[in-house]
Amino acid sequence: MQQTRTFSDKLFLVLKGLAMGAANKVPGVSGGVVAFVAGFYEEFIHSLQRINYRSFQFLIKGRFKEFYHYINGKFLGLLVLGMVISYFSVSKILDYLIVHYELYVWSTFFGMILGSIYYIAKDFNLRSSKNLLFILVGMLAGIGISLLEPATENDNLWFVFICGIIGVSGMTLPGLSGSFILILIGNYVLLLVDSVNALFDTLTDLMKLDFSFTNNQERVRLLQVLASFTAGSVVGLVTLSHVLGYVLNHYKNITYAIIIGFITGSLGVVWPWKEKIFKTNYSGKFLTDANGNRILDNYDRYLPSLTDTQTYIAFIFIVVGVLVVIGLERYGRISKEKQT
C-alpha cells in the first residue's frame, strides 16, 4: 500500500490534513467530506484498518520499519501532521473568521457541501430504487441529527472518552460533523476550545521552562480532559475504520447512497443565513455552562434578503466553495491517474 510519492504529493497530503483538521473543528462540516472529494477517502480508511493485531505485533517485536510500512505510515503521518498544524494555526484563523465574517464562512462551507453532493452523485446510479431508498435513509438521519437539541456540558473523564469516540466520526463518515455532534452532546467548547487552548498555553510555558502551570488545577484538569478525549478519538478512529472498511468492501453502493443522503441532510446545519439561539431560564436570563459560556440551544434559520449587498457577496462565497471542491476533485483524479 505504501506508495512512492513526489515532494508535491507529500506537500499536498499535508495541505489535505490541514483542510481535514479545519473542517473537523467547524460545526456542520465533516473532514471526511474533504477526504472523499479529494480522492483519498478509501486509502485513508484502509490505512487505518492496518492498525490491528498484526501491526501491534510489529511494535512489540521492535520491527518499527515493518510497522511503518504496513500501516502506510508515510500517508497517515503526513495527514496527521497537517491536522496537528491545523489545530494550532488554520483552526485559530477559522475561529477569528467565524466571529467576524460568519456569513461568508458558512457560505463557503455550504458551497463545499453542495459541490461534494454533486461530486459523489454524478457517477452514481440514481435511477436504482434501492439506491434512492438508502439515500432517503441517509437524508432523514442527517436532518434528524440537525434538529436535536444540545445537552449540558459534562467533564467526567469516561464521558469525555466516549465523546472522543463519537466526535472523531467526522473524520471517517462524510457528512457527519463530529464538531456538531459535540455541540449536541454539550462538550464542544470544553473539548475543542478550552482544552486545546490549555494545551497551547502549556506548550508555550514549557518552551519558556515555566512549570508553574502544574499548580493550576483548572489547567491540569483541562489537560486530563484533552488526554481522555484524544484516547477516545484514537480508539474511535481505529474501530470505525474497521467497520467502514468492511462495509466499503461488501456494500459499497449502499454505503455511498447513505453518504450522499447524509451529506444532503446536513445542508441545514451549514445553512449560512441563521442566528444562534441560546438557552434561557424562565426570567429570560441566558444559561451558561461550567466555564461561563452560553449554552447553544439551536439555530433560527431564515431566507436571505435579496436587497442586501451581503447576500450577493455570500452567493460569491458559495460559488468559491463549489470551485474548491471541483479543484480538489480534479487534483485527486490527476493523482490517481499518475499512480496507475
mmCIF file of C-alpha atoms in Angstrom:
data_model
loop_
_atom_site.group_PDB
_atom_site.id
_atom_site.type_symbol
_atom_site.label_atom_id
_atom_site.label_comp_id
_atom_site.label_asym_id
_atom_site.label_seq_id
_atom_site.Cartn_x
_atom_site.Cartn_y
_atom_site.Cartn_z
ATOM 1 C CA MET A 1 0.000 0.000 0.000
ATOM 2 C CA GLN A 2 2.948 2.328 0.717
ATOM 3 C CA GLN A 3 3.397 4.367 -2.441
ATOM 4 C CA THR A 4 6.309 6.338 -3.860
ATOM 5 C CA ARG A 5 5.328 9.979 -3.519
ATOM 6 C CA THR A 6 6.894 13.082 -5.010
ATOM 7 C CA PHE A 7 7.617 16.160 -2.908
ATOM 8 C CA SER A 8 4.489 17.849 -4.292
ATOM 9 C CA ASP A 9 2.402 14.797 -3.340
ATOM 10 C CA LYS A 10 3.758 14.987 0.213
ATOM 11 C CA LEU A 11 3.087 18.717 0.392
ATOM 12 C CA PHE A 12 -0.475 18.274 -0.835
ATOM 13 C CA LEU A 13 -1.049 15.494 1.706
ATOM 14 C CA VAL A 14 -0.068 17.889 4.499
ATOM 15 C CA LEU A 15 -2.407 20.510 2.986
ATOM 16 C CA LYS A 16 -5.210 17.918 2.866
ATOM 17 C CA GLY A 17 -4.549 17.217 6.532
ATOM 18 C CA LEU A 18 -4.803 20.950 7.192
ATOM 19 C CA ALA A 19 -8.146 21.019 5.380
ATOM 20 C CA MET A 20 -9.433 17.963 7.258
ATOM 21 C CA GLY A 21 -8.365 19.386 10.627
ATOM 22 C CA ALA A 22 -10.001 22.731 9.922
ATOM 23 C CA ALA A 23 -13.202 21.120 8.621
ATOM 24 C CA ASN A 24 -13.441 18.824 11.641
ATOM 25 C CA LYS A 25 -13.421 21.793 14.010
ATOM 26 C CA VAL A 26 -16.269 23.640 12.283
ATOM 27 C CA PRO A 27 -19.750 22.503 13.438
ATOM 28 C CA GLY A 28 -21.692 21.155 10.476
ATOM 29 C CA VAL A 29 -18.660 20.359 8.333
ATOM 30 C CA SER A 30 -17.040 16.929 8.059
ATOM 31 C CA GLY A 31 -13.361 16.243 7.471
ATOM 32 C CA GLY A 32 -14.491 13.002 5.855
ATOM 33 C CA VAL A 33 -16.037 15.055 3.051
ATOM 34 C CA VAL A 34 -12.599 16.570 2.320
ATOM 35 C CA ALA A 35 -11.090 13.074 2.164
ATOM 36 C CA PHE A 36 -13.938 11.829 -0.019
ATOM 37 C CA VAL A 37 -13.845 14.655 -2.534
ATOM 38 C CA ALA A 38 -10.043 14.895 -2.682
ATOM 39 C CA GLY A 39 -9.921 11.242 -3.703
ATOM 40 C CA PHE A 40 -8.087 9.673 -0.753
ATOM 41 C CA TYR A 41 -11.017 8.526 1.406
ATOM 42 C CA GLU A 42 -10.680 4.801 0.714
ATOM 43 C CA GLU A 43 -6.886 4.875 1.143
ATOM 44 C CA PHE A 44 -7.421 6.702 4.437
ATOM 45 C CA ILE A 45 -9.905 4.100 5.715
ATOM 46 C CA HIS A 46 -7.872 1.099 4.551
ATOM 47 C CA SER A 47 -4.683 2.572 6.070
ATOM 48 C CA LEU A 48 -6.420 2.964 9.432
ATOM 49 C CA GLN A 49 -7.629 -0.624 9.100
ATOM 50 C CA ARG A 50 -3.999 -1.716 9.159
ATOM 51 C CA ILE A 51 -3.727 -0.574 12.777
ATOM 52 C CA ASN A 52 -4.622 -4.026 14.050
ATOM 53 C CA TYR A 53 -3.263 -7.035 15.953
ATOM 54 C CA ARG A 54 -0.606 -7.722 13.343
ATOM 55 C CA SER A 55 0.700 -4.139 13.403
ATOM 56 C CA PHE A 56 0.918 -4.236 17.195
ATOM 57 C CA GLN A 57 2.964 -7.433 16.914
ATOM 58 C CA PHE A 58 5.469 -5.498 14.793
ATOM 59 C CA LEU A 59 5.656 -2.843 17.515
ATOM 60 C CA ILE A 60 6.073 -5.329 20.357
ATOM 61 C CA LYS A 61 8.893 -7.089 18.482
ATOM 62 C CA GLY A 62 10.595 -3.748 17.745
ATOM 63 C CA ARG A 63 10.117 -4.119 13.993
ATOM 64 C CA PHE A 64 9.317 -0.442 13.539
ATOM 65 C CA LYS A 65 10.168 -0.277 9.835
ATOM 66 C CA GLU A 66 7.720 -3.104 9.060
ATOM 67 C CA PHE A 67 5.099 -1.417 11.246
ATOM 68 C CA TYR A 68 5.553 1.901 9.434
ATOM 69 C CA HIS A 69 5.307 0.264 6.017
ATOM 70 C CA TYR A 70 2.390 -2.000 6.976
ATOM 71 C CA ILE A 71 0.125 0.854 8.178
ATOM 72 C CA ASN A 72 1.025 3.098 5.202
ATOM 73 C CA GLY A 73 2.846 5.326 7.684
ATOM 74 C CA LYS A 74 4.070 7.904 5.177
ATOM 75 C CA PHE A 75 0.489 8.641 4.093
ATOM 76 C CA LEU A 76 -1.007 8.687 7.610
ATOM 77 C CA GLY A 77 1.934 10.577 9.091
ATOM 78 C CA LEU A 78 1.698 13.436 6.592
ATOM 79 C CA LEU A 79 -2.078 13.672 7.029
ATOM 80 C CA VAL A 80 -1.803 13.716 10.835
ATOM 81 C CA LEU A 81 0.976 16.319 10.612
ATOM 82 C CA GLY A 82 -1.354 18.554 8.607
ATOM 83 C CA MET A 83 -4.177 18.044 11.132
ATOM 84 C CA VAL A 84 -1.925 18.881 14.096
ATOM 85 C CA ILE A 85 -0.659 22.025 12.368
ATOM 86 C CA SER A 86 -4.261 22.926 11.558
ATOM 87 C CA TYR A 87 -5.434 22.805 15.166
ATOM 88 C CA PHE A 88 -2.854 25.410 16.147
ATOM 89 C CA SER A 89 -2.985 27.589 13.034
ATOM 90 C CA VAL A 90 -5.785 27.250 10.460
ATOM 91 C CA SER A 91 -8.412 26.428 13.077
ATOM 92 C CA LYS A 92 -7.367 29.528 15.049
ATOM 93 C CA ILE A 93 -7.814 31.634 11.915
ATOM 94 C CA LEU A 94 -11.198 29.980 11.334
ATOM 95 C CA ASP A 95 -12.249 30.887 14.886
ATOM 96 C CA TYR A 96 -11.462 34.529 14.080
ATOM 97 C CA LEU A 97 -13.218 34.443 10.696
ATOM 98 C CA ILE A 98 -16.365 32.843 12.141
ATOM 99 C CA VAL A 99 -16.565 35.596 14.770
ATOM 100 C CA HIS A 100 -16.047 38.468 12.303
ATOM 101 C CA TYR A 101 -17.241 37.070 8.932
ATOM 102 C CA GLU A 102 -19.617 34.312 9.975
ATOM 103 C CA LEU A 103 -21.978 34.607 6.982
ATOM 104 C CA TYR A 104 -19.161 34.279 4.450
ATOM 105 C CA VAL A 105 -17.529 31.332 6.248
ATOM 106 C CA TRP A 106 -20.813 29.414 6.367
ATOM 107 C CA SER A 107 -21.480 30.344 2.719
ATOM 108 C CA THR A 108 -18.120 28.882 1.675
ATOM 109 C CA PHE A 109 -18.779 25.656 3.559
ATOM 110 C CA PHE A 110 -22.333 25.500 2.164
ATOM 111 C CA GLY A 111 -20.853 25.704 -1.325
ATOM 112 C CA MET A 112 -18.353 22.973 -0.467
ATOM 113 C CA ILE A 113 -21.163 20.687 0.713
ATOM 114 C CA LEU A 114 -23.144 21.395 -2.491
ATOM 115 C CA GLY A 115 -20.069 20.630 -4.576
ATOM 116 C CA SER A 116 -19.493 17.435 -2.581
ATOM 117 C CA ILE A 117 -23.037 16.219 -3.243
ATOM 118 C CA TYR A 118 -22.594 16.833 -6.968
ATOM 119 C CA TYR A 119 -19.172 15.139 -6.993
ATOM 120 C CA ILE A 120 -20.368 11.987 -5.225
ATOM 121 C CA ALA A 121 -23.694 11.734 -7.073
ATOM 122 C CA LYS A 122 -22.548 12.485 -10.642
ATOM 123 C CA ASP A 123 -21.290 8.948 -11.329
ATOM 124 C CA PHE A 124 -23.796 7.223 -9.072
ATOM 125 C CA ASN A 125 -26.801 5.262 -10.324
ATOM 126 C CA LEU A 126 -29.666 7.468 -9.115
ATOM 127 C CA ARG A 127 -32.242 5.524 -11.109
ATOM 128 C CA SER A 128 -31.963 2.485 -8.840
ATOM 129 C CA SER A 129 -34.898 2.373 -6.410
ATOM 130 C CA LYS A 130 -32.664 0.584 -3.868
ATOM 131 C CA ASN A 131 -30.058 3.359 -4.036
ATOM 132 C CA LEU A 132 -32.756 6.035 -3.759
ATOM 133 C CA LEU A 133 -34.160 4.311 -0.675
ATOM 134 C CA PHE A 134 -30.794 4.359 1.109
ATOM 135 C CA ILE A 135 -30.216 7.971 0.018
ATOM 136 C CA LEU A 136 -33.543 8.813 1.679
ATOM 137 C CA VAL A 137 -32.498 6.907 4.836
ATOM 138 C CA GLY A 138 -29.228 8.874 4.989
ATOM 139 C CA MET A 139 -31.041 12.152 4.345
ATOM 140 C CA LEU A 140 -33.570 11.552 7.129
ATOM 141 C CA ALA A 141 -30.754 10.617 9.523
ATOM 142 C CA GLY A 142 -28.863 13.824 8.654
ATOM 143 C CA ILE A 143 -31.957 16.004 9.073
ATOM 144 C CA GLY A 144 -32.883 14.230 12.313
ATOM 145 C CA ILE A 145 -29.460 14.847 13.855
ATOM 146 C CA SER A 146 -29.549 18.526 12.821
ATOM 147 C CA LEU A 147 -32.836 19.005 14.698
ATOM 148 C CA LEU A 148 -31.670 17.522 18.019
ATOM 149 C CA GLU A 149 -31.272 19.885 20.984
ATOM 150 C CA PRO A 150 -27.849 20.305 22.662
ATOM 151 C CA ALA A 151 -27.225 18.812 26.113
ATOM 152 C CA THR A 152 -25.314 20.414 29.005
ATOM 153 C CA GLU A 153 -21.540 20.201 29.480
ATOM 154 C CA ASN A 154 -20.079 17.138 31.224
ATOM 155 C CA ASP A 155 -16.346 16.847 32.027
ATOM 156 C CA ASN A 156 -16.406 13.334 33.520
ATOM 157 C CA LEU A 157 -13.340 11.637 32.000
ATOM 158 C CA TRP A 158 -15.188 8.462 30.979
ATOM 159 C CA PHE A 159 -17.870 10.528 29.260
ATOM 160 C CA VAL A 160 -15.139 12.610 27.589
ATOM 161 C CA PHE A 161 -13.543 9.359 26.347
ATOM 162 C CA ILE A 162 -16.876 8.384 24.756
ATOM 163 C CA CYS A 163 -17.088 11.900 23.254
ATOM 164 C CA GLY A 164 -13.734 11.215 21.602
ATOM 165 C CA ILE A 165 -15.082 8.033 20.013
ATOM 166 C CA ILE A 166 -18.202 9.845 18.776
ATOM 167 C CA GLY A 167 -16.518 13.133 17.854
ATOM 168 C CA VAL A 168 -13.920 11.519 15.597
ATOM 169 C CA SER A 169 -16.756 10.224 13.389
ATOM 170 C CA GLY A 170 -16.479 13.365 11.258
ATOM 171 C CA MET A 171 -13.076 12.196 10.004
ATOM 172 C CA THR A 172 -14.348 8.815 8.874
ATOM 173 C CA LEU A 173 -18.003 9.437 7.986
ATOM 174 C CA PRO A 174 -18.507 12.046 5.235
ATOM 175 C CA GLY A 175 -21.466 14.271 6.086
ATOM 176 C CA LEU A 176 -21.425 13.552 9.825
ATOM 177 C CA SER A 177 -19.879 16.542 11.596
ATOM 178 C CA GLY A 178 -18.025 15.454 14.720
ATOM 179 C CA SER A 179 -17.995 19.059 15.957
ATOM 180 C CA PHE A 180 -21.758 19.366 15.564
ATOM 181 C CA ILE A 181 -22.216 16.082 17.449
ATOM 182 C CA LEU A 182 -20.063 17.524 20.255
ATOM 183 C CA ILE A 183 -22.366 20.566 20.375
ATOM 184 C CA LEU A 184 -25.345 18.225 20.741
ATOM 185 C CA ILE A 185 -23.525 16.338 23.500
ATOM 186 C CA GLY A 186 -22.772 19.693 25.161
ATOM 187 C CA ASN A 187 -18.972 19.411 25.167
ATOM 188 C CA TYR A 188 -17.868 21.360 22.054
ATOM 189 C CA VAL A 189 -16.463 24.355 23.949
ATOM 190 C CA LEU A 190 -14.816 22.155 26.585
ATOM 191 C CA LEU A 191 -13.122 19.773 24.135
ATOM 192 C CA LEU A 192 -12.342 21.827 21.034
ATOM 193 C CA VAL A 193 -11.816 25.276 22.552
ATOM 194 C CA ASP A 194 -10.916 25.304 26.245
ATOM 195 C CA SER A 195 -8.820 22.122 26.352
ATOM 196 C CA VAL A 196 -6.997 22.905 23.080
ATOM 197 C CA ASN A 197 -6.218 26.407 24.333
ATOM 198 C CA ALA A 198 -4.975 24.877 27.610
ATOM 199 C CA LEU A 199 -2.606 22.630 25.645
ATOM 200 C CA PHE A 200 -1.380 25.578 23.575
ATOM 201 C CA ASP A 201 -0.731 27.636 26.725
ATOM 202 C CA THR A 202 1.037 24.674 28.363
ATOM 203 C CA LEU A 203 3.331 24.127 25.378
ATOM 204 C CA THR A 204 4.141 27.848 25.422
ATOM 205 C CA ASP A 205 5.009 27.622 29.149
ATOM 206 C CA LEU A 206 7.179 24.543 28.585
ATOM 207 C CA MET A 207 9.140 26.347 25.866
ATOM 208 C CA LYS A 208 9.861 29.036 28.463
ATOM 209 C CA LEU A 209 10.770 26.311 31.016
ATOM 210 C CA ASP A 210 7.899 27.583 33.135
ATOM 211 C CA PHE A 211 6.306 24.708 35.107
ATOM 212 C CA SER A 212 4.043 26.830 37.283
ATOM 213 C CA PHE A 213 1.003 25.527 35.373
ATOM 214 C CA THR A 214 1.241 22.306 37.426
ATOM 215 C CA ASN A 215 -0.194 24.281 40.332
ATOM 216 C CA ASN A 216 -3.115 25.492 38.210
ATOM 217 C CA GLN A 217 -5.858 22.959 38.983
ATOM 218 C CA GLU A 218 -8.122 24.161 36.162
ATOM 219 C CA ARG A 219 -5.290 23.849 33.597
ATOM 220 C CA VAL A 220 -4.336 20.361 34.824
ATOM 221 C CA ARG A 221 -7.968 19.290 34.703
ATOM 222 C CA LEU A 222 -8.332 20.541 31.113
ATOM 223 C CA LEU A 223 -5.171 18.650 30.117
ATOM 224 C CA GLN A 224 -6.626 15.478 31.658
ATOM 225 C CA VAL A 225 -9.841 16.094 29.711
ATOM 226 C CA LEU A 226 -7.863 16.540 26.475
ATOM 227 C CA ALA A 227 -5.860 13.347 27.116
ATOM 228 C CA SER A 228 -9.058 11.356 27.687
ATOM 229 C CA PHE A 229 -10.663 12.878 24.575
ATOM 230 C CA THR A 230 -7.573 12.091 22.489
ATOM 231 C CA ALA A 231 -7.518 8.472 23.709
ATOM 232 C CA GLY A 232 -11.192 8.092 22.822
ATOM 233 C CA SER A 233 -10.567 9.632 19.401
ATOM 234 C CA VAL A 234 -7.783 7.137 18.639
ATOM 235 C CA VAL A 235 -9.949 4.189 19.731
ATOM 236 C CA GLY A 236 -12.904 5.528 17.711
ATOM 237 C CA LEU A 237 -10.794 6.180 14.638
ATOM 238 C CA VAL A 238 -9.378 2.655 14.542
ATOM 239 C CA THR A 239 -12.698 0.975 15.420
ATOM 240 C CA LEU A 240 -14.768 2.928 12.890
ATOM 241 C CA SER A 241 -12.185 2.385 10.154
ATOM 242 C CA HIS A 242 -12.523 -1.386 10.540
ATOM 243 C CA VAL A 243 -16.313 -1.174 10.323
ATOM 244 C CA LEU A 244 -16.203 1.185 7.332
ATOM 245 C CA GLY A 245 -13.521 -0.867 5.607
ATOM 246 C CA TYR A 246 -15.776 -3.906 5.825
ATOM 247 C CA VAL A 247 -18.913 -2.150 4.523
ATOM 248 C CA LEU A 248 -16.961 -0.449 1.709
ATOM 249 C CA ASN A 249 -15.673 -3.840 0.581
ATOM 250 C CA HIS A 250 -19.028 -5.627 0.835
ATOM 251 C CA TYR A 251 -21.731 -2.924 0.488
ATOM 252 C CA LYS A 252 -20.074 -0.112 -1.447
ATOM 253 C CA ASN A 253 -23.186 1.118 -3.309
ATOM 254 C CA ILE A 254 -25.315 1.138 -0.167
ATOM 255 C CA THR A 255 -22.573 2.967 1.764
ATOM 256 C CA TYR A 256 -22.215 5.611 -0.952
ATOM 257 C CA ALA A 257 -26.001 6.037 -1.155
ATOM 258 C CA ILE A 258 -26.247 6.653 2.605
ATOM 259 C CA ILE A 259 -23.299 9.081 2.434
ATOM 260 C CA ILE A 260 -24.991 11.054 -0.372
ATOM 261 C CA GLY A 261 -28.210 11.247 1.659
ATOM 262 C CA PHE A 262 -26.394 12.117 4.865
ATOM 263 C CA ILE A 263 -24.440 14.965 3.287
ATOM 264 C CA THR A 264 -27.652 16.287 1.686
ATOM 265 C CA GLY A 265 -29.425 16.105 5.046
ATOM 266 C CA SER A 266 -26.583 18.032 6.698
ATOM 267 C CA LEU A 267 -27.114 21.079 4.440
ATOM 268 C CA GLY A 268 -29.480 22.522 7.034
ATOM 269 C CA VAL A 269 -26.688 22.578 9.610
ATOM 270 C CA VAL A 270 -24.437 24.725 7.402
ATOM 271 C CA TRP A 271 -27.213 26.988 6.019
ATOM 272 C CA PRO A 272 -25.457 30.389 6.003
ATOM 273 C CA TRP A 273 -28.423 32.565 6.989
ATOM 274 C CA LYS A 274 -29.070 31.726 10.629
ATOM 275 C CA GLU A 275 -28.821 33.160 14.106
ATOM 276 C CA LYS A 276 -27.719 31.335 17.246
ATOM 277 C CA ILE A 277 -30.381 30.760 19.892
ATOM 278 C CA PHE A 278 -29.046 30.320 23.407
ATOM 279 C CA LYS A 279 -30.851 28.616 26.276
ATOM 280 C CA THR A 280 -32.537 30.889 28.825
ATOM 281 C CA ASN A 281 -34.296 30.372 32.128
ATOM 282 C CA TYR A 282 -37.872 31.396 32.953
ATOM 283 C CA SER A 283 -36.829 35.014 33.569
ATOM 284 C CA GLY A 284 -35.106 35.260 30.176
ATOM 285 C CA LYS A 285 -31.562 35.184 31.568
ATOM 286 C CA PHE A 286 -29.011 33.280 29.487
ATOM 287 C CA LEU A 287 -27.945 29.922 30.906
ATOM 288 C CA THR A 288 -24.209 29.185 30.985
ATOM 289 C CA ASP A 289 -22.102 26.050 31.293
ATOM 290 C CA ALA A 290 -19.400 25.341 33.899
ATOM 291 C CA ASN A 291 -16.975 27.676 32.102
ATOM 292 C CA GLY A 292 -19.427 30.583 31.864
ATOM 293 C CA ASN A 293 -20.165 30.059 28.164
ATOM 294 C CA ARG A 294 -23.703 30.491 26.877
ATOM 295 C CA ILE A 295 -25.340 27.165 26.037
ATOM 296 C CA LEU A 296 -26.367 26.850 22.379
ATOM 297 C CA ASP A 297 -29.968 25.743 22.042
ATOM 298 C CA ASN A 298 -30.423 25.766 18.269
ATOM 299 C CA TYR A 299 -30.330 27.967 15.189
ATOM 300 C CA ASP A 300 -33.005 30.272 13.821
ATOM 301 C CA ARG A 301 -32.713 29.895 10.047
ATOM 302 C CA TYR A 302 -34.158 32.430 7.643
ATOM 303 C CA LEU A 303 -34.196 33.251 3.914
ATOM 304 C CA PRO A 304 -31.664 35.844 2.698
ATOM 305 C CA SER A 305 -32.754 39.337 1.726
ATOM 306 C CA LEU A 306 -32.201 39.989 -1.979
ATOM 307 C CA THR A 307 -31.874 43.735 -1.291
ATOM 308 C CA ASP A 308 -28.833 43.228 0.958
ATOM 309 C CA THR A 309 -25.375 43.522 -0.634
ATOM 310 C CA GLN A 310 -24.013 40.953 1.829
ATOM 311 C CA THR A 311 -26.357 38.356 0.350
ATOM 312 C CA TYR A 312 -24.727 38.634 -3.072
ATOM 313 C CA ILE A 313 -21.249 38.525 -1.538
ATOM 314 C CA ALA A 314 -22.362 35.352 0.273
ATOM 315 C CA PHE A 315 -23.513 33.895 -3.076
ATOM 316 C CA ILE A 316 -19.998 34.535 -4.421
ATOM 317 C CA PHE A 317 -18.501 32.631 -1.482
ATOM 318 C CA ILE A 318 -20.900 29.737 -2.146
ATOM 319 C CA VAL A 319 -19.532 29.586 -5.695
ATOM 320 C CA VAL A 320 -15.990 29.729 -4.272
ATOM 321 C CA GLY A 321 -16.847 26.750 -2.052
ATOM 322 C CA VAL A 322 -18.104 24.766 -5.046
ATOM 323 C CA LEU A 323 -14.940 25.646 -7.017
ATOM 324 C CA VAL A 324 -12.742 24.493 -4.113
ATOM 325 C CA VAL A 325 -14.406 21.069 -4.252
ATOM 326 C CA ILE A 326 -14.051 20.900 -8.049
ATOM 327 C CA GLY A 327 -10.359 21.773 -7.676
ATOM 328 C CA LEU A 328 -9.853 19.075 -5.042
ATOM 329 C CA GLU A 329 -11.701 16.539 -7.197
ATOM 330 C CA ARG A 330 -9.580 17.303 -10.262
ATOM 331 C CA TYR A 331 -6.375 17.082 -8.272
ATOM 332 C CA GLY A 332 -7.488 13.756 -6.767
ATOM 333 C CA ARG A 333 -8.316 12.389 -10.231
ATOM 334 C CA ILE A 334 -4.955 13.507 -11.671
ATOM 335 C CA SER A 335 -3.109 11.954 -8.717
ATOM 336 C CA LYS A 336 -4.907 8.631 -9.245
ATOM 337 C CA GLU A 337 -4.049 8.677 -12.979
ATOM 338 C CA LYS A 338 -0.362 9.228 -12.166
ATOM 339 C CA GLN A 339 -0.349 6.278 -9.768
ATOM 340 C CA THR A 340 -1.909 3.853 -12.293
#
